[in-house]
Phi, psi and omega in degrees: 000152196243132166243155208256120124328126187255060173239128186304337187279348190290126162280010155272353163263342159233136016293313177210138189280150182198065183251328198278096196249198193313328193298312182292292173306338152296333166288324183294303186306312173319311175295297183307304156338283202289326160302345186267341178295309188308332199277301192289297214287336178302295166328307181298318182291297190288343169268352178208156202280146184295327180304326185261020163274125207268146197315327187316295206313313191280329173318295177323310193299298160348287198292321189320288160298344187284320186282341186287301180324305185313292180314309179291343167297318203299284177354302192294321194282000165275347212257148196307291189266090188304310191295342177275011192284348178295317183309343159326322185242013162283337146237195186211085174285103183320315185264039192225113161312325179264003147283333173282302180313325198279318195267349170294322203288314181302328180307297172319316163283313178319321205260325169298311183301334195255356186264344168291309179307294181301311187305327181241039184280341172291325172289329155328278183283026162265334236235287188219029162040157193097223219357074181307335203263007174272344156264346156314301192273007159309294189313353195245336184334282147002286196273325172292330174278354155315283188298330164297330175291299173312327177297309188302322181281324176318307189277325191274002183254324190280334145315312177291304192318307140024264165276333176259015133283011181249112180280330189268359160244109191320336203271326181282318165316065187229117151341318165281350159353290169294329173278335168285358188265312182300313179300325187275326179291325187297316192284321174341277173340297182288343167282323187290328181291324188274316171312317195269341192287163167268172209295344182276343177265358193285323163307320170312304170299327197287302185323303181305331183277332185286310182295325198277332175292303194287357153290313176310303192318307181288343161281310165319303166313297177313334169278332174304313192295293195303338168285303175317317167274358171292194202283190187284318197292307159307334159293289167326314189296296168350288180273348157295312175311325171267337183252319215287230198271332176251023156302320183287333177295312163324308194272328188275296195291296186287331164282315180284314201263318174268001180215306195285314170291306180308339200255308169291331180283301157284012158254332160324317176289324193285334186288300190092049174240001168205173181267181179285143161245140187276014164268358177287313183290335174302278171341280186322306188257020114311327192302286172325301192293329180275013168277324188282323188294303166323300200270350174281293203306310187329303161311325176266341185277336177271141189313173183249169191306159185259000000 
């Protein structure tokens, strides 16, 4: 990924920014999904004893670092100078969102992998033997889960802050974007867990995703209102987003297909009016991915601040 200085004199910013390709929204989606999986699995461990942890929680804990690794792979593909990736970790620049994100990802891996290893302790021991340190680590599982819950929230918010701090792009320059991406990542994680869960657990994750979709819809509404009621540049960018080239995709795939329809179906399932549908989590995941694609590409296609 190329970090762009938010400055009108930068030739990469004017007249049009077109540097971030499809790899970036895929990374943002997988990063948010990984963060959501880590938060939900960690909160489940905090609220329940280790002996009562469900198979779906174990799978989510295992998938969190895997999803993040997949996202990092796509981010690596987008890097302009791939052999220089190590330079991210030669310094910490507190004014750079990419620097914050790079170091948070470093912290994400050891704690998330340790949590997954504790939950799969018996399986690992049967295959590799030994691993006595996991017995010691298991006594601190609740504390590890608390740390992971905070790390997951930080990474989930970062995926939105990465865009929101880009002041030169009026569509992205919105303080709600971090919260929106966090809730979208949590909802996508809940949908994936709903997909993986046995029939006895599906109602739990269907209800959780229903609440998260409601909160995501609220955050998306605030995001839109914040743009429309901002200065002239932000209002123009938001109107263009809602009615312009990307509007049909946004309203049909993200809003109707990825938010409203799953919300209605999960509400009916929670009320006992319908049975679980295999397509509901798929719709949520597609909606979450499409939100990032549309925002990234729409933000780059619009004029910068004048």
